Amino acid sequence: MRLDNMLLAEGMSDPEKGRGLAAAAAVAAASGGVGVDNSAEHSDYRVKLSQIRQIYHTELEKYEQACNEFTTHVMNLLREQSRTRPISPKEIERMVNIIHRKFSSIQMQLKQSTCEAVMILRSRFLDARPKRRNFNKQATDILNEYFYSHLSNPYTSEEAKKELVKKCVITVAQVSNWFGNKRIRYKKNIGKFQEEANMYAARTVVYVTNASSQGSQANSPSTPNSAGETGSPWLCSAIQQVPPLCALLQPNS
DNA sequence: TAAGATGATTGTCC
DNA sequence: GGACAATCATCTTA
């Protein structure tokens, strides 16, 4: 019963629907007019689902035909035997029932295999984790600028997060992930990030200098938290191990 | 193609 | 619930 429900949910119970979808999906796939990877994958999924559906119905028809043929064959045999011994209608009915039970158990196996195939297909196409994409250069730049200009306290407030989300065109979770990864990787290997830190710190210095020379306050990144700030535990454990960076980040440098 | 870089996930701690 | 640390999975580069 559960198998039937699942097959019904996947549209397996309607052979015509299967053919129609298969044709539509095949046309979509062949035309190449699929806008995004996702829908391309989904059309591939539909094509494969339709193939499974067709195989299922072909096999089902075959089994039904075989069942009928075998039943007829056994009936004929019984009729032959009835010449030599008396065969009651009950006995014939019993034999037919046995045959039908056998074939329905085979059908059940077919349904089970079909369900398994559909589930594998689903897990491969629909439930699969989306592929990772690197952020674009601009987004990485913005995130790095914020990180290095807030080295003394590289944590994002809700507001800053929202702003970074807007600027980088990524999600809040991605911003949080990025900062989480960055903090850990920076701490683990400050030496490796020194050059990068110097570069972004220099950028910030230039930016702030330009901004102040124009008589305006720097507004990007939001609420710039002077990187030269002292007293932060983070600063102590991280930035102070990079003397050139420290020098660069001194307020009066 | 291997190694390194990087975004995402998971488990743990506070 | 957020931060951290370890790890996974994928991408990029030499």
XYZ file of N, CA and C in Angstrom, chain A residues 12-224:
639
model
N 3.706 7.607 -11.161
C 4.025 6.334 -11.807
C 2.765 5.587 -12.233
N 1.653 5.928 -11.590
C 0.447 5.149 -11.843
C -0.255 5.529 -13.144
N 0.226 6.621 -13.767
C -0.422 7.070 -14.985
C 0.563 7.038 -16.156
N 0.483 5.963 -16.975
C 1.443 5.809 -18.055
C 1.407 6.958 -19.057
N 0.223 7.529 -19.304
C 0.108 8.611 -20.285
C 0.845 9.852 -19.800
N 0.674 10.129 -18.487
C 1.361 11.271 -17.891
C 2.870 11.111 -18.072
N 3.288 9.903 -17.897
C 4.707 9.612 -18.039
C 5.206 9.944 -19.422
N 4.453 9.498 -20.422
C 4.895 9.742 -21.800
C 4.908 11.239 -22.100
N 3.867 11.926 -21.644
C 3.767 13.359 -21.895
C 4.926 14.116 -21.266
N 5.205 13.778 -20.017
C 6.291 14.455 -19.303
C 7.625 14.136 -19.947
N 7.778 12.884 -20.332
C 9.034 12.475 -20.956
C 9.279 13.295 -22.207
N 8.246 13.437 -23.016
C 8.377 14.171 -24.265
C 8.712 15.635 -23.962
N 7.967 16.224 -23.018
C 8.183 17.634 -22.676
C 9.587 17.853 -22.139
N 9.992 16.955 -21.254
C 11.316 17.096 -20.655
C 12.401 16.918 -21.711
N 12.174 15.971 -22.607
C 13.159 15.716 -23.654
C 13.293 16.945 -24.551
N 12.159 17.573 -24.868
C 12.181 18.770 -25.709
C 12.933 19.883 -24.990
N 12.615 20.056 -23.694
C 13.275 21.110 -22.908
C 14.777 20.885 -22.869
N 15.161 19.627 -22.649
C 16.588 19.313 -22.550
C 17.268 19.514 -23.896
N 16.589 19.087 -24.959
C 17.190 19.155 -26.288
C 17.299 20.600 -26.771
N 16.309 21.422 -26.419
C 16.314 22.803 -26.901
C 17.422 23.617 -26.250
N 17.869 23.159 -25.094
C 18.939 23.872 -24.411
C 18.468 25.225 -23.906
N 17.199 25.453 -23.969
C 16.649 26.739 -23.559
C 16.397 26.796 -22.074
N 17.262 26.204 -21.323
C 17.079 26.201 -19.886
C 17.956 27.271 -19.291
N 17.319 28.183 -18.556
C 18.024 29.354 -18.078
C 19.122 29.074 -17.083
N 18.824 28.301 -16.059
C 19.804 28.105 -15.000
C 20.119 26.635 -14.848
N 21.273 26.382 -14.221
C 21.729 25.008 -14.008
C 20.676 24.187 -13.291
N 20.072 24.838 -12.302
C 19.116 24.139 -11.478
C 17.986 23.550 -12.303
N 17.388 24.364 -13.163
C 16.269 23.860 -13.948
C 16.756 22.854 -14.977
N 18.009 23.020 -15.425
C 18.576 22.039 -16.354
C 18.663 20.688 -15.663
N 19.117 20.745 -14.404
C 19.227 19.497 -13.648
C 17.849 18.902 -13.417
N 16.875 19.782 -13.165
C 15.525 19.287 -12.913
C 14.931 18.671 -14.166
N 15.235 19.235 -15.312
C 14.691 18.639 -16.534
C 15.359 17.283 -16.774
N 16.637 17.199 -16.411
C 17.342 15.919 -16.503
C 16.672 14.910 -15.564
N 16.322 15.412 -14.385
C 15.643 14.565 -13.400
C 14.323 14.062 -13.961
N 13.579 14.970 -14.601
C 12.267 14.576 -15.145
C 12.415 13.557 -16.256
N 13.449 13.750 -17.102
C 13.688 12.791 -18.188
C 13.933 11.408 -17.604
N 14.792 11.370 -16.584
C 15.136 10.067 -15.998
C 13.931 9.455 -15.277
N 13.159 10.317 -14.614
C 11.954 9.839 -13.919
C 10.986 9.233 -14.937
N 10.860 9.891 -16.073
C 9.969 9.390 -17.115
C 10.459 8.048 -17.660
N 11.797 7.936 -17.770
C 12.354 6.662 -18.242
C 12.008 5.542 -17.267
N 12.158 5.832 -15.990
C 11.824 4.831 -14.963
C 10.348 4.466 -15.082
N 9.528 5.499 -15.263
C 8.073 5.299 -15.361
C 7.731 4.399 -16.546
N 8.407 4.645 -17.664
C 8.130 3.836 -18.858
C 8.551 2.391 -18.654
N 9.731 2.220 -18.064
C 10.210 0.849 -17.799
C 9.232 0.140 -16.874
N 8.785 0.874 -15.844
C 7.850 0.296 -14.873
C 6.583 -0.199 -15.571
N 6.008 0.640 -16.419
C 4.753 0.261 -17.073
C 4.959 -0.858 -18.101
N 6.084 -0.826 -18.802
C 6.378 -1.898 -19.751
C 6.478 -3.230 -19.024
N 7.224 -3.213 -17.922
C 7.403 -4.448 -17.153
C 6.065 -4.919 -16.567
N 5.285 -3.932 -16.094
C 3.983 -4.256 -15.502
C 3.086 -4.944 -16.536
N 3.081 -4.372 -17.737
C 2.270 -4.968 -18.820
C 2.740 -6.370 -19.129
N 4.091 -6.505 -19.179
C 4.676 -7.820 -19.476
C 4.226 -8.851 -18.449
N 4.305 -8.450 -17.147
C 3.929 -9.379 -16.084
C 2.451 -9.758 -16.192
N 1.604 -8.773 -16.483
C 0.172 -9.047 -16.585
C -0.098 -10.011 -17.728
N 0.592 -9.750 -18.838
C 0.427 -10.621 -20.005
C 0.908 -12.040 -19.676
N 2.079 -12.104 -19.037
C 2.633 -13.413 -18.682
C 1.706 -14.136 -17.721
N 1.130 -13.393 -16.793
C 0.218 -13.979 -15.813
C -0.998 -14.582 -16.530
N -1.559 -13.804 -17.474
C -2.729 -14.297 -18.208
C -2.379 -15.529 -19.030
N -1.219 -15.454 -19.714
C -0.799 -16.583 -20.558
C -0.588 -17.828 -19.716
N 0.089 -17.625 -18.572
C 0.376 -18.774 -17.716
C -0.913 -19.374 -17.153
N -1.849 -18.499 -16.771
C -3.136 -18.969 -16.241
C -3.864 -19.798 -17.300
N -3.890 -19.282 -18.522
C -4.539 -20.010 -19.623
C -3.878 -21.359 -19.836
N -2.540 -21.318 -19.804
C -1.776 -22.547 -20.006
C -2.117 -23.589 -18.942
N -2.151 -23.160 -17.678
C -2.462 -24.084 -16.583
C -3.894 -24.592 -16.696
N -4.803 -23.701 -17.093
C -6.207 -24.106 -17.284
C -6.302 -25.196 -18.352
N -5.540 -25.008 -19.420
C -5.537 -26.008 -20.487
C -5.008 -27.351 -19.990
N -3.927 -27.250 -19.198
C -3.346 -28.480 -18.642
C -4.353 -29.215 -17.767
N -5.054 -28.428 -16.944
C -6.050 -29.018 -16.042
C -7.184 -29.662 -16.849
N -7.524 -28.970 -17.934
C -8.586 -29.515 -18.789
C -8.159 -30.860 -19.377
N -6.881 -30.903 -19.793
C -6.317 -32.154 -20.331
C -6.400 -33.260 -19.280
N -5.988 -32.836 -18.040
C -5.957 -33.816 -16.944
C -7.352 -34.308 -16.587
N -8.333 -33.439 -16.801
C -9.699 -33.800 -16.406
C -10.220 -35.010 -17.184
N -9.481 -35.321 -18.279
C -9.877 -36.521 -19.030
C -9.494 -37.786 -18.275
N -8.384 -37.674 -17.529
C -7.912 -38.871 -16.820
C -8.405 -38.937 -15.388
N -8.658 -37.739 -14.766
C -9.157 -37.740 -13.395
C -10.146 -36.577 -13.206
N -11.063 -36.704 -12.294
C -12.024 -35.617 -12.085
C -11.354 -34.413 -11.407
N -11.559 -33.215 -11.978
C -10.996 -31.991 -11.384
C -12.146 -31.049 -11.056
N -12.256 -30.686 -9.767
C -13.370 -29.828 -9.335
C -13.087 -28.362 -9.680
N -14.152 -27.569 -9.863
C -13.968 -26.122 -10.115
C -13.197 -25.447 -8.994
N -13.368 -25.953 -7.772
C -12.641 -25.382 -6.631
C -11.130 -25.516 -6.803
N -10.732 -26.721 -7.320
C -9.304 -26.989 -7.524
C -8.737 -26.031 -8.577
N -9.547 -25.804 -9.625
C -9.110 -24.882 -10.681
C -8.939 -23.465 -10.099
N -9.948 -23.093 -9.301
C -9.904 -21.752 -8.701
C -8.678 -21.595 -7.795
N -8.377 -22.681 -7.051
C -7.233 -22.650 -6.146
C -5.929 -22.448 -6.930
N -5.817 -23.165 -8.045
C -4.617 -23.060 -8.881
C -4.464 -21.636 -9.436
N -5.594 -21.108 -9.895
C -5.566 -19.739 -10.461
C -5.125 -18.740 -9.382
N -5.661 -18.929 -8.177
C -5.290 -18.038 -7.070
C -3.791 -18.107 -6.772
N -3.263 -19.349 -6.780
C -1.821 -19.521 -6.511
C -0.998 -18.746 -7.545
N -1.412 -18.926 -8.826
C -0.678 -18.240 -9.908
C -0.740 -16.727 -9.720
N -1.923 -16.231 -9.411
C -2.078 -14.780 -9.247
C -1.265 -14.246 -8.067
N -1.237 -15.048 -6.995
C -0.453 -14.620 -5.831
C 1.033 -14.516 -6.178
N 1.500 -15.545 -6.941
C 2.910 -15.555 -7.349
C 3.238 -14.310 -8.168
N 2.349 -14.047 -9.142
C 2.616 -12.900 -10.018
C 2.484 -11.572 -9.270
N 1.562 -11.530 -8.302
C 1.449 -10.250 -7.575
C 2.671 -10.030 -6.690
N 3.293 -11.117 -6.215
C 4.516 -10.916 -5.427
C 5.655 -10.435 -6.336
N 5.640 -10.917 -7.582
C 6.653 -10.425 -8.541
C 6.407 -8.943 -8.828
N 5.126 -8.607 -8.967
C 4.774 -7.206 -9.211
C 5.225 -6.323 -8.046
N 5.068 -6.877 -6.840
C 5.479 -6.127 -5.654
C 6.975 -5.822 -5.710
N 7.736 -6.825 -6.155
C 9.184 -6.617 -6.274
C 9.485 -5.524 -7.297
N 8.702 -5.554 -8.382
C 8.882 -4.533 -9.413
C 8.606 -3.147 -8.833
N 7.521 -3.052 -8.048
C 7.176 -1.758 -7.436
C 8.285 -1.304 -6.494
N 8.800 -2.266 -5.725
C 9.855 -1.924 -4.772
C 11.105 -1.415 -5.498
N 11.480 -2.124 -6.558
C 12.655 -1.699 -7.326
C 12.437 -0.318 -7.919
N 11.206 -0.079 -8.398
C 10.900 1.228 -8.984
C 11.012 2.324 -7.934
N 10.456 2.043 -6.742
C 10.553 3.021 -5.651
C 12.008 3.315 -5.316
N 12.816 2.272 -5.239
C 14.229 2.462 -4.918
C 14.905 3.329 -5.969
N 14.596 3.033 -7.237
C 15.197 3.803 -8.328
C 14.807 5.273 -8.226
N 13.528 5.515 -7.909
C 13.047 6.898 -7.797
C 13.744 7.602 -6.637
N 13.892 6.878 -5.514
C 14.524 7.497 -4.346
C 15.990 7.826 -4.625
N 16.671 6.929 -5.306
C 18.078 7.191 -5.647
C 18.165 8.426 -6.552
N 17.236 8.457 -7.525
C 17.206 9.593 -8.456
C 16.975 10.902 -7.711
N 16.026 10.850 -6.772
C 15.699 12.057 -5.988
C 16.915 12.519 -5.199
N 17.559 11.548 -4.525
C 18.689 11.948 -3.684
C 19.822 12.510 -4.539
N 19.918 11.990 -5.776
C 21.011 12.460 -6.631
C 20.733 13.858 -7.185
N 19.473 14.123 -7.486
C 19.156 15.388 -8.148
C 18.551 16.435 -7.225
N 17.499 16.063 -6.496
C 16.731 17.077 -5.772
C 17.246 17.326 -4.364
N 17.662 16.258 -3.660
C 18.065 16.430 -2.275
C 19.558 16.700 -2.140
N 20.265 16.685 -3.274
C 21.709 16.858 -3.205
C 22.065 18.262 -2.715
N 23.174 18.324 -1.987
C 23.623 19.620 -1.489
C 24.011 20.492 -2.682
N 23.603 21.759 -2.679
C 23.959 22.615 -3.806
C 25.469 22.769 -3.911
N 25.958 22.908 -5.123
C 27.407 22.999 -5.303
C 27.934 24.308 -4.747
N 29.152 24.217 -4.195
C 29.763 25.402 -3.617
C 30.259 26.328 -4.700
N 30.055 27.600 -4.517
C 30.560 28.588 -5.470
C 31.427 29.569 -4.709
N 32.574 29.905 -5.245
C 33.394 30.927 -4.595
C 32.728 32.282 -4.777
N 32.902 33.154 -3.791
C 32.361 34.504 -3.917
C 33.160 35.249 -4.985
N 32.533 36.237 -5.588
C 33.288 36.986 -6.590
C 34.310 37.896 -5.924
N 35.213 38.410 -6.747
C 36.349 39.190 -6.232
C 35.856 40.399 -5.432
N 34.831 41.048 -5.956
C 34.323 42.265 -5.318
C 33.800 41.945 -3.905
N 33.043 40.859 -3.804
C 32.485 40.474 -2.506
C 33.607 40.154 -1.527
N 34.583 39.385 -2.003
C 35.716 39.015 -1.137
C 36.465 40.271 -0.695
N 36.615 41.209 -1.607
C 37.295 42.466 -1.283
C 36.564 43.208 -0.169
N 35.259 43.301 -0.329
C 34.449 44.026 0.664
C 34.555 43.359 2.034
N 34.461 42.036 2.023
C 34.528 41.292 3.287
C 35.908 41.461 3.930
N 36.956 41.361 3.089
C 38.311 41.502 3.613
C 38.552 42.911 4.151
N 38.057 43.896 3.422
C 38.234 45.274 3.870
C 37.604 45.463 5.247
N 36.423 44.929 5.403
C 35.748 45.047 6.700
C 36.560 44.313 7.772
N 36.963 43.092 7.430
C 37.689 42.272 8.405
C 38.962 42.968 8.870
N 39.768 43.430 7.915
C 41.069 44.000 8.301
C 40.934 45.397 8.898
N 39.852 46.080 8.590
C 39.685 47.397 9.211
C 39.036 47.262 10.591
N 38.652 46.038 10.914
C 38.092 45.789 12.256
C 38.896 44.705 12.961
N 40.178 44.642 12.633
C 41.005 43.552 13.170
C 40.995 43.494 14.694
N 40.826 44.647 15.314
C 40.843 44.646 16.780
C 39.624 43.931 17.335
N 38.591 43.921 16.542
C 37.361 43.263 16.975
C 36.580 42.796 15.724
N 37.054 41.739 15.121
C 36.506 41.352 13.804
C 35.175 40.622 13.891
N 34.222 41.272 14.490
C 32.874 40.691 14.610
C 31.887 41.658 13.989
N 30.869 41.108 13.381
C 29.916 41.966 12.678
C 28.661 42.178 13.523
N 28.253 43.433 13.618
C 26.976 43.727 14.273
C 25.864 43.355 13.294
N 24.661 43.360 13.791
C 23.520 43.029 12.916
C 23.448 43.988 11.734
N 23.663 45.269 12.049
C 23.586 46.302 11.005
C 24.680 46.114 9.962
N 25.905 45.885 10.482
C 27.037 45.706 9.573
C 26.815 44.480 8.693
N 26.260 43.480 9.318
C 25.985 42.251 8.578
C 25.027 42.526 7.429
N 23.975 43.268 7.750
C 22.978 43.593 6.725
C 23.612 44.371 5.576
N 24.492 45.286 5.959
C 25.131 46.105 4.938
C 26.028 45.240 4.042
N 26.771 44.329 4.689
C 27.651 43.443 3.920
C 26.824 42.525 3.020
N 25.705 42.088 3.533
C 24.808 41.241 2.728
C 24.413 41.974 1.457
N 24.047 43.247 1.637
C 23.614 44.062 0.485
C 24.754 44.253 -0.498
N 25.904 44.653 0.053
C 27.042 44.998 -0.809
C 27.591 43.780 -1.555
N 27.644 42.670 -0.851
C 28.276 41.473 -1.444
C 27.275 40.596 -2.190
N 26.004 40.891 -2.016
C 24.937 40.080 -2.627
C 25.080 38.622 -2.204
N 25.194 38.418 -0.903
C 25.217 37.064 -0.340
C 24.250 37.052 0.850
N 24.103 35.907 1.472
C 23.147 35.814 2.578
C 23.816 36.131 3.921
N 22.986 36.360 4.927
C 23.496 36.617 6.276
C 24.333 35.434 6.749
N 23.834 34.235 6.475
C 24.550 33.022 6.895
C 25.925 32.965 6.235
N 25.972 33.392 4.966
C 27.259 33.357 4.263
C 28.234 34.363 4.864
N 27.706 35.518 5.260
C 28.568 36.516 5.910
C 29.102 35.929 7.218
N 28.209 35.323 8.001
C 28.629 34.733 9.278
C 29.660 33.629 9.054
N 29.392 32.784 8.072
C 30.340 31.703 7.762
C 31.703 32.280 7.387
N 31.650 33.299 6.520
C 32.891 33.872 6.018
C 33.714 34.424 7.179
N 33.069 35.188 8.070
C 33.791 35.766 9.197
C 34.271 34.688 10.163
N 33.462 33.675 10.362
C 33.869 32.563 11.218
C 35.116 31.897 10.678
N 35.076 31.575 9.391
C 36.232 30.940 8.753
C 37.448 31.858 8.793
N 37.204 33.128 8.501
C 38.315 34.079 8.397
C 39.017 34.241 9.746
N 38.226 34.392 10.799
C 38.814 34.580 12.132
C 39.700 33.392 12.494
N 39.160 32.205 12.269
C 39.909 31.003 12.629
C 41.173 30.873 11.800
N 41.031 31.066 10.486
C 42.182 30.865 9.600
C 43.236 31.956 9.799
N 42.761 33.136 10.105
C 43.713 34.225 10.355
C 44.501 33.928 11.624
N 43.780 33.551 12.664
C 44.416 33.266 13.952
C 45.430 32.126 13.816
N 45.048 31.124 13.054
C 45.891 29.933 12.915
C 47.197 30.243 12.191
N 47.112 31.171 11.251
C 48.285 31.414 10.425
C 48.419 32.902 10.090
N 48.720 33.666 11.102
C 48.804 35.115 10.932
C 49.868 35.489 9.901
N 50.977 34.766 9.958
C 52.078 35.062 9.037
C 51.653 35.010 7.594
N 50.875 34.018 7.303
C 50.430 33.825 5.922
C 49.537 34.975 5.452
N 48.770 35.526 6.397
C 47.804 36.566 6.038
C 48.402 37.974 6.152
N 49.688 38.016 6.552
C 50.289 39.325 6.827
C 50.231 40.245 5.611
N 50.621 39.694 4.481
C 50.651 40.514 3.266
C 49.254 41.040 2.936
N 48.308 40.132 3.038
C 46.915 40.500 2.742
C 46.453 41.577 3.736
N 46.807 41.369 4.996
C 46.404 42.323 6.037
C 46.996 43.697 5.746
N 48.287 43.710 5.370
C 48.945 44.984 5.051
C 48.236 45.684 3.899
N 47.910 44.896 2.890
C 47.297 45.468 1.704
C 45.949 46.132 2.038
N 45.127 45.392 2.759
C 43.799 45.933 3.071
C 43.887 47.068 4.086
N 44.846 46.950 5.010
C 45.022 48.024 5.988
C 45.449 49.295 5.259
N 46.353 49.138 4.281
C 46.814 50.290 3.506
C 45.658 50.920 2.753
N 44.839 50.073 2.196
C 43.662 50.562 1.465
C 42.783 51.403 2.379
N 42.592 50.878 3.592
C 41.727 51.573 4.545
C 42.330 52.916 4.926
N 43.666 52.902 5.136
C 44.353 54.140 5.515
C 44.152 55.180 4.417
N 44.346 54.744 3.172
C 44.188 55.665 2.036
C 42.762 56.171 1.995
N 41.842 55.242 2.204
C 40.426 55.598 2.132
C 40.071 56.628 3.192
N 40.525 56.339 4.423
C 40.204 57.227 5.545
C 40.863 58.584 5.338
N 42.130 58.544 4.863
C 42.856 59.794 4.633
C 42.110 60.656 3.618
N 41.717 60.015 2.517
C 40.985 60.737 1.476
C 39.695 61.310 2.030
N 39.026 60.479 2.783
C 37.717 60.885 3.300
C 37.870 62.072 4.249
N 38.886 61.982 5.138
C 39.037 63.052 6.121
C 39.522 64.333 5.451
N 40.328 64.154 4.390
C 40.798 65.346 3.693
C 39.645 66.051 3.003
N 38.606 65.303 2.717
C 37.420 65.904 2.103
C 36.452 66.406 3.168
N 36.908 66.286 4.430
C 36.081 66.798 5.520
C 34.886 65.931 5.839
N 34.897 64.734 5.340
C 33.776 63.850 5.657
C 34.278 62.626 6.384
N 33.389 61.981 7.077
C 33.763 60.772 7.796
C 33.675 59.584 6.875
N 34.581 58.638 7.094
C 34.508 57.416 6.302
C 33.236 56.679 6.653
N 32.527 56.243 5.636
C 31.292 55.514 5.933
C 31.316 54.094 5.422
N 32.439 53.714 4.885
C 32.512 52.325 4.451
C 33.866 51.765 4.788
N 33.944 50.632 5.369
C 32.842 49.821 5.865
C 32.105 50.540 6.990
N 30.932 50.088 7.269
C 30.109 50.759 8.240
C 30.778 50.754 9.598
N 30.559 51.784 10.322
C 31.122 51.967 11.650
C 32.556 51.482 11.746
N 33.429 52.098 10.944
C 34.815 51.627 10.981
C 35.367 51.728 12.380
